[in-house]
mmCIF file of C-alpha atoms in Angstrom:
data_model
loop_
_atom_site.group_PDB
_atom_site.id
_atom_site.type_symbol
_atom_site.label_atom_id
_atom_site.label_comp_id
_atom_site.label_asym_id
_atom_site.label_seq_id
_atom_site.Cartn_x
_atom_site.Cartn_y
_atom_site.Cartn_z
ATOM 1 C CA UNK A 1 19.101 13.736 1.042
ATOM 2 C CA UNK A 2 17.355 10.460 1.969
ATOM 3 C CA UNK A 3 17.444 7.553 -0.442
ATOM 4 C CA UNK A 4 14.377 6.437 -2.346
ATOM 5 C CA UNK A 5 13.069 3.267 -0.689
ATOM 6 C CA UNK A 6 14.479 0.393 -2.697
ATOM 7 C CA UNK A 7 17.477 2.308 -4.070
ATOM 8 C CA UNK A 8 19.870 0.992 -1.435
ATOM 9 C CA UNK A 9 23.107 -0.731 -2.461
ATOM 10 C CA UNK A 10 23.006 -4.507 -2.274
ATOM 11 C CA UNK A 11 25.846 -6.764 -1.143
ATOM 12 C CA UNK A 12 26.104 -10.456 -0.397
ATOM 13 C CA UNK A 13 29.153 -12.224 0.992
ATOM 14 C CA UNK A 14 29.305 -15.586 -0.750
ATOM 15 C CA UNK A 15 32.061 -17.737 -2.216
ATOM 16 C CA UNK A 16 35.378 -16.892 -3.843
ATOM 17 C CA UNK A 17 33.773 -15.988 -7.188
ATOM 18 C CA UNK A 18 32.420 -12.445 -7.144
ATOM 19 C CA UNK A 19 30.214 -10.344 -9.389
ATOM 20 C CA UNK A 20 30.012 -6.550 -9.512
ATOM 21 C CA UNK A 21 26.757 -5.280 -11.044
ATOM 22 C CA UNK A 22 26.511 -1.706 -12.384
ATOM 23 C CA UNK A 23 23.140 -0.008 -12.770
ATOM 24 C CA UNK A 24 22.166 2.521 -15.415
ATOM 25 C CA UNK A 25 21.936 6.289 -15.890
ATOM 26 C CA UNK A 26 19.349 7.917 -13.547
ATOM 27 C CA UNK A 27 18.454 4.438 -12.253
ATOM 28 C CA UNK A 28 19.387 2.637 -9.046
ATOM 29 C CA UNK A 29 20.439 -0.768 -7.670
ATOM 30 C CA UNK A 30 16.743 -1.735 -7.722
ATOM 31 C CA UNK A 31 17.027 -2.566 -11.436
ATOM 32 C CA UNK A 32 19.901 -4.966 -10.699
ATOM 33 C CA UNK A 33 18.845 -6.401 -7.364
ATOM 34 C CA UNK A 34 16.831 -9.376 -8.705
ATOM 35 C CA UNK A 35 19.865 -10.317 -10.814
ATOM 36 C CA UNK A 36 22.165 -9.901 -7.826
ATOM 37 C CA UNK A 37 19.887 -11.950 -5.572
ATOM 38 C CA UNK A 38 19.724 -14.726 -8.180
ATOM 39 C CA UNK A 39 23.525 -14.942 -8.243
ATOM 40 C CA UNK A 40 23.806 -14.655 -4.465
ATOM 41 C CA UNK A 41 21.346 -17.521 -4.116
ATOM 42 C CA UNK A 42 23.793 -19.679 -6.071
ATOM 43 C CA UNK A 43 26.698 -18.973 -3.768
ATOM 44 C CA UNK A 44 28.415 -16.043 -5.483
ATOM 45 C CA UNK A 45 29.698 -12.928 -3.759
ATOM 46 C CA UNK A 46 27.712 -9.981 -5.109
ATOM 47 C CA UNK A 47 28.011 -6.186 -5.012
ATOM 48 C CA UNK A 48 25.492 -3.739 -6.477
ATOM 49 C CA UNK A 49 26.700 -0.229 -5.570
ATOM 50 C CA UNK A 50 24.655 2.965 -5.774
ATOM 51 C CA UNK A 51 26.266 5.415 -8.169
ATOM 52 C CA UNK A 52 26.885 8.962 -6.852
ATOM 53 C CA UNK A 53 24.006 11.356 -7.518
ATOM 54 C CA UNK A 54 21.534 8.510 -7.977
ATOM 55 C CA UNK A 55 18.741 7.192 -5.802
ATOM 56 C CA UNK A 56 17.764 10.494 -4.172
ATOM 57 C CA UNK A 57 16.575 13.338 -6.437
ATOM 58 C CA UNK A 58 17.639 14.306 -9.933
ATOM 59 C CA UNK A 59 19.094 17.627 -8.755
ATOM 60 C CA UNK A 60 21.765 15.695 -6.838
ATOM 61 C CA UNK A 61 22.920 14.152 -10.089
ATOM 62 C CA UNK A 62 23.510 17.565 -11.648
ATOM 63 C CA UNK A 63 26.721 18.011 -9.641
ATOM 64 C CA UNK A 64 28.152 14.590 -10.536
ATOM 65 C CA UNK A 65 29.767 13.260 -13.694
ATOM 66 C CA UNK A 66 31.186 10.127 -15.234
ATOM 67 C CA UNK A 67 34.364 10.359 -13.173
ATOM 68 C CA UNK A 68 32.281 10.079 -9.991
ATOM 69 C CA UNK A 69 30.238 7.128 -11.288
ATOM 70 C CA UNK A 70 33.336 5.313 -12.494
ATOM 71 C CA UNK A 71 35.246 5.949 -9.254
ATOM 72 C CA UNK A 72 32.479 4.194 -7.321
ATOM 73 C CA UNK A 73 32.463 1.027 -9.432
ATOM 74 C CA UNK A 74 36.263 1.003 -9.541
ATOM 75 C CA UNK A 75 36.348 1.127 -5.743
ATOM 76 C CA UNK A 76 33.807 -1.679 -5.507
ATOM 77 C CA UNK A 77 35.747 -3.782 -8.001
ATOM 78 C CA UNK A 78 38.855 -3.487 -5.843
ATOM 79 C CA UNK A 79 36.860 -4.393 -2.726
ATOM 80 C CA UNK A 80 35.355 -7.498 -4.352
ATOM 81 C CA UNK A 81 38.786 -8.452 -5.722
ATOM 82 C CA UNK A 82 40.207 -8.456 -2.201
ATOM 83 C CA UNK A 83 37.503 -10.899 -1.170
ATOM 84 C CA UNK A 84 37.388 -13.143 -4.264
ATOM 85 C CA UNK A 85 39.833 -15.033 -6.467
ATOM 86 C CA UNK A 86 37.785 -14.409 -9.626
ATOM 87 C CA UNK A 87 35.671 -11.353 -10.373
ATOM 88 C CA UNK A 88 33.107 -10.696 -13.099
ATOM 89 C CA UNK A 89 31.486 -7.369 -13.990
ATOM 90 C CA UNK A 90 27.910 -7.061 -15.258
ATOM 91 C CA UNK A 91 26.235 -3.868 -16.443
ATOM 92 C CA UNK A 92 22.903 -2.502 -17.671
ATOM 93 C CA UNK A 93 22.773 0.475 -20.059
ATOM 94 C CA UNK A 94 25.313 3.059 -18.818
ATOM 95 C CA UNK A 95 26.385 0.372 -16.363
ATOM 96 C CA UNK A 96 27.510 -1.522 -19.452
ATOM 97 C CA UNK A 97 29.752 1.381 -20.433
ATOM 98 C CA UNK A 98 31.181 1.421 -16.911
ATOM 99 C CA UNK A 99 31.811 -2.331 -17.143
ATOM 100 C CA UNK A 100 33.632 -1.897 -20.464
ATOM 101 C CA UNK A 101 35.774 0.908 -19.031
ATOM 102 C CA UNK A 102 36.657 -1.300 -16.053
ATOM 103 C CA UNK A 103 37.534 -4.145 -18.405
ATOM 104 C CA UNK A 104 39.810 -1.940 -20.518
ATOM 105 C CA UNK A 105 41.551 -0.573 -17.429
ATOM 106 C CA UNK A 106 41.864 -3.696 -15.264
ATOM 107 C CA UNK A 107 42.599 -6.384 -17.861
ATOM 108 C CA UNK A 108 43.117 -9.877 -16.462
ATOM 109 C CA UNK A 109 41.872 -8.834 -13.022
ATOM 110 C CA UNK A 110 38.388 -9.241 -14.524
ATOM 111 C CA UNK A 111 37.472 -12.786 -15.584
ATOM 112 C CA UNK A 112 34.549 -11.810 -17.819
ATOM 113 C CA UNK A 113 31.851 -9.219 -18.478
ATOM 114 C CA UNK A 114 28.121 -9.510 -19.178
ATOM 115 C CA UNK A 115 26.209 -6.573 -20.641
ATOM 116 C CA UNK A 116 22.500 -5.863 -21.074
ATOM 117 C CA UNK A 117 21.596 -3.150 -23.586
ATOM 118 C CA UNK A 118 24.904 -1.302 -23.115
ATOM 119 C CA UNK A 119 24.933 2.439 -23.780
ATOM 120 C CA UNK A 120 28.064 3.665 -25.585
ATOM 121 C CA UNK A 121 26.694 6.282 -27.992
ATOM 122 C CA UNK A 122 23.667 8.249 -29.128
ATOM 123 C CA UNK A 123 22.723 9.350 -32.615
ATOM 124 C CA UNK A 124 20.122 11.810 -31.348
ATOM 125 C CA UNK A 125 20.251 15.215 -33.003
ATOM 126 C CA UNK A 126 19.076 16.787 -29.740
ATOM 127 C CA UNK A 127 22.253 15.619 -28.006
ATOM 128 C CA UNK A 128 24.288 18.067 -30.062
ATOM 129 C CA UNK A 129 22.463 20.942 -28.378
ATOM 130 C CA UNK A 130 23.059 19.706 -24.821
ATOM 131 C CA UNK A 131 26.415 21.510 -24.268
ATOM 132 C CA UNK A 132 24.569 24.808 -24.725
ATOM 133 C CA UNK A 133 21.019 24.253 -23.488
ATOM 134 C CA UNK A 134 22.101 22.553 -20.250
ATOM 135 C CA UNK A 135 22.904 26.045 -18.938
ATOM 136 C CA UNK A 136 19.299 27.158 -19.491
ATOM 137 C CA UNK A 137 17.256 23.945 -19.293
ATOM 138 C CA UNK A 138 18.346 21.898 -16.262
ATOM 139 C CA UNK A 139 16.423 18.726 -17.081
ATOM 140 C CA UNK A 140 14.155 16.944 -19.543
ATOM 141 C CA UNK A 141 11.697 14.059 -19.321
ATOM 142 C CA UNK A 142 12.993 10.931 -17.616
ATOM 143 C CA UNK A 143 14.015 7.686 -19.351
ATOM 144 C CA UNK A 144 13.286 5.077 -16.684
ATOM 145 C CA UNK A 145 10.875 2.126 -16.780
ATOM 146 C CA UNK A 146 11.088 1.195 -20.458
ATOM 147 C CA UNK A 147 9.630 -2.272 -19.858
ATOM 148 C CA UNK A 148 7.294 -4.476 -21.884
ATOM 149 C CA UNK A 149 6.174 -6.542 -18.908
ATOM 150 C CA UNK A 150 2.915 -5.321 -17.409
ATOM 151 C CA UNK A 151 3.458 -3.832 -13.968
ATOM 152 C CA UNK A 152 7.256 -3.736 -14.214
ATOM 153 C CA UNK A 153 8.582 -0.511 -12.738
ATOM 154 C CA UNK A 154 12.149 0.769 -12.599
ATOM 155 C CA UNK A 155 13.042 2.952 -9.638
ATOM 156 C CA UNK A 156 14.752 6.093 -10.907
ATOM 157 C CA UNK A 157 14.341 9.749 -11.716
ATOM 158 C CA UNK A 158 11.372 11.165 -13.612
ATOM 159 C CA UNK A 159 13.670 13.889 -14.927
ATOM 160 C CA UNK A 160 16.985 13.563 -16.786
ATOM 161 C CA UNK A 161 19.582 16.165 -15.673
ATOM 162 C CA UNK A 162 21.325 17.673 -18.686
ATOM 163 C CA UNK A 163 24.650 18.455 -17.004
ATOM 164 C CA UNK A 164 24.905 14.725 -16.344
ATOM 165 C CA UNK A 165 23.906 13.922 -19.936
ATOM 166 C CA UNK A 166 26.736 16.154 -21.126
ATOM 167 C CA UNK A 167 29.203 14.255 -18.946
ATOM 168 C CA UNK A 168 27.841 10.913 -20.153
ATOM 169 C CA UNK A 169 28.344 11.938 -23.781
ATOM 170 C CA UNK A 170 32.017 12.639 -23.020
ATOM 171 C CA UNK A 171 32.327 9.254 -21.339
ATOM 172 C CA UNK A 172 30.909 7.485 -24.386
ATOM 173 C CA UNK A 173 33.766 8.800 -26.511
ATOM 174 C CA UNK A 174 36.326 7.480 -24.028
ATOM 175 C CA UNK A 175 34.701 4.052 -23.943
ATOM 176 C CA UNK A 176 34.418 3.866 -27.733
ATOM 177 C CA UNK A 177 38.118 4.662 -28.113
ATOM 178 C CA UNK A 178 39.194 1.819 -25.823
ATOM 179 C CA UNK A 179 36.849 -0.982 -26.921
ATOM 180 C CA UNK A 180 39.716 -2.758 -28.681
ATOM 181 C CA UNK A 181 41.413 -3.042 -25.284
ATOM 182 C CA UNK A 182 38.559 -5.193 -23.999
ATOM 183 C CA UNK A 183 39.826 -8.772 -24.279
ATOM 184 C CA UNK A 184 37.856 -10.579 -21.571
ATOM 185 C CA UNK A 185 35.142 -13.122 -22.392
ATOM 186 C CA UNK A 186 31.976 -11.185 -23.154
ATOM 187 C CA UNK A 187 28.295 -12.081 -22.936
ATOM 188 C CA UNK A 188 26.208 -9.373 -24.590
ATOM 189 C CA UNK A 189 22.417 -9.489 -24.288
ATOM 190 C CA UNK A 190 20.319 -6.871 -26.044
ATOM 191 C CA UNK A 191 16.633 -6.306 -26.671
ATOM 192 C CA UNK A 192 15.195 -6.498 -30.158
ATOM 193 C CA UNK A 193 13.127 -3.411 -29.291
ATOM 194 C CA UNK A 194 14.625 -0.737 -27.019
ATOM 195 C CA UNK A 195 13.160 2.767 -26.716
ATOM 196 C CA UNK A 196 16.104 4.187 -24.736
ATOM 197 C CA UNK A 197 19.305 2.712 -26.204
ATOM 198 C CA UNK A 198 19.291 1.830 -29.888
ATOM 199 C CA UNK A 199 20.492 -1.730 -30.689
ATOM 200 C CA UNK A 200 23.265 -0.161 -32.794
ATOM 201 C CA UNK A 201 25.047 0.388 -29.473
ATOM 202 C CA UNK A 202 25.407 -3.365 -29.026
ATOM 203 C CA UNK A 203 26.462 -3.769 -32.647
ATOM 204 C CA UNK A 204 29.233 -1.225 -32.107
ATOM 205 C CA UNK A 205 30.504 -3.033 -29.020
ATOM 206 C CA UNK A 206 30.454 -6.412 -30.763
ATOM 207 C CA UNK A 207 32.356 -5.052 -33.767
ATOM 208 C CA UNK A 208 35.141 -3.366 -31.806
ATOM 209 C CA UNK A 209 36.013 -5.447 -28.755
ATOM 210 C CA UNK A 210 38.939 -7.873 -28.984
ATOM 211 C CA UNK A 211 37.271 -10.649 -26.975
ATOM 212 C CA UNK A 212 37.919 -14.074 -28.488
ATOM 213 C CA UNK A 213 35.166 -15.581 -26.327
ATOM 214 C CA UNK A 214 32.116 -13.621 -27.460
ATOM 215 C CA UNK A 215 28.444 -14.534 -27.074
ATOM 216 C CA UNK A 216 25.478 -12.485 -28.304
ATOM 217 C CA UNK A 217 21.908 -13.127 -27.187
ATOM 218 C CA UNK A 218 18.904 -11.236 -28.549
ATOM 219 C CA UNK A 219 16.100 -10.627 -26.042
ATOM 220 C CA UNK A 220 12.846 -10.926 -27.937
ATOM 221 C CA UNK A 221 10.369 -10.133 -25.182
ATOM 222 C CA UNK A 222 11.795 -7.136 -23.308
ATOM 223 C CA UNK A 223 12.456 -3.439 -23.769
ATOM 224 C CA UNK A 224 15.384 -1.482 -22.308
ATOM 225 C CA UNK A 225 15.253 -2.442 -18.625
ATOM 226 C CA UNK A 226 15.395 -6.132 -19.483
ATOM 227 C CA UNK A 227 16.616 -7.096 -16.004
ATOM 228 C CA UNK A 228 13.088 -6.332 -14.745
ATOM 229 C CA UNK A 229 11.278 -7.462 -17.876
ATOM 230 C CA UNK A 230 10.015 -10.694 -19.419
ATOM 231 C CA UNK A 231 13.495 -11.961 -20.312
ATOM 232 C CA UNK A 232 14.959 -11.434 -16.840
ATOM 233 C CA UNK A 233 15.186 -15.145 -16.025
ATOM 234 C CA UNK A 234 16.996 -15.806 -19.299
ATOM 235 C CA UNK A 235 19.479 -13.044 -18.451
ATOM 236 C CA UNK A 236 20.057 -14.398 -14.959
ATOM 237 C CA UNK A 237 20.441 -18.006 -16.074
ATOM 238 C CA UNK A 238 22.703 -17.211 -19.042
ATOM 239 C CA UNK A 239 24.976 -15.008 -16.969
ATOM 240 C CA UNK A 240 25.303 -17.606 -14.213
ATOM 241 C CA UNK A 241 26.169 -20.307 -16.752
ATOM 242 C CA UNK A 242 28.713 -17.874 -18.240
ATOM 243 C CA UNK A 243 30.352 -17.407 -14.831
ATOM 244 C CA UNK A 244 30.320 -21.119 -14.051
ATOM 245 C CA UNK A 245 31.888 -22.056 -17.377
ATOM 246 C CA UNK A 246 34.684 -19.523 -17.109
ATOM 247 C CA UNK A 247 35.391 -20.065 -13.420
ATOM 248 C CA UNK A 248 35.656 -23.813 -14.014
ATOM 249 C CA UNK A 249 37.992 -23.329 -16.991
ATOM 250 C CA UNK A 250 40.234 -20.964 -15.019
ATOM 251 C CA UNK A 251 40.365 -23.375 -12.092
ATOM 252 C CA UNK A 252 41.386 -26.225 -14.412
ATOM 253 C CA UNK A 253 44.161 -24.128 -15.953
ATOM 254 C CA UNK A 254 45.443 -23.151 -12.507
ATOM 255 C CA UNK A 255 45.438 -26.781 -11.394
ATOM 256 C CA UNK A 256 47.510 -27.796 -14.433
ATOM 257 C CA UNK A 257 49.953 -24.916 -13.890
ATOM 258 C CA UNK A 258 50.320 -25.803 -10.213
ATOM 259 C CA UNK A 259 50.912 -29.441 -11.066
ATOM 260 C CA UNK A 260 53.541 -28.483 -13.651
ATOM 261 C CA UNK A 261 55.203 -26.174 -11.146
ATOM 262 C CA UNK A 262 55.316 -28.889 -8.516
ATOM 263 C CA UNK A 263 56.803 -31.340 -11.011
ATOM 264 C CA UNK A 264 59.470 -28.850 -12.048
ATOM 265 C CA UNK A 265 60.320 -28.141 -8.444
ATOM 266 C CA UNK A 266 60.630 -31.823 -7.714
ATOM 267 C CA UNK A 267 62.958 -32.308 -10.643
#
């Protein structure tokens, strides 16, 4: 099945600091590409993969699940890690859940994570019926393009496949259970008003992660797809400053350790 124009993966080969960006449920790399291009323009290596089942037609997503989506970002993380000495993971919505799962699994291999409106749960009563009705109702209305900015448009499906929703709900439970294992520096940016992912998702993440370096920013002028919305520049700038600060600190620590090692060897 051909890709939607604009849904293509995006990669840029830059310096030895890399960033993996994970898009959201039923979305595509288009929602992350301006962010990726901003970082690439400042010399970083960037990867924005297309998750399996996305970017074509919603029926293709029906035969995929969280294991497929995670396997793709895990593969990309390993590829960026081979190229770069420091790697960061950024995520929007479900991409935030994928970033958290990567952080819990890969530990110190990830230097930091930045999340925008991460999706780790739903309190919707309708979700409880999904395990049953997904066998009779294949899809419901889509969730893309929740943007405040006039003219902003997210490229994604106009239908939400319920088999995939069922898999996502299982993934949420896994991510929730391992949040305490997330120890990396964390920048969490969430919209004051979000019609897709309730802000309580961000509150849950903030309350359960073990990150000592934790920054929260509230986006006052955007809805869910904030990477395409009025606060996009703030997101891009804040995340780049986050990377620069941490990469510099790590480099200074390494320099001290190398100097100490050389002194010990000389002695």
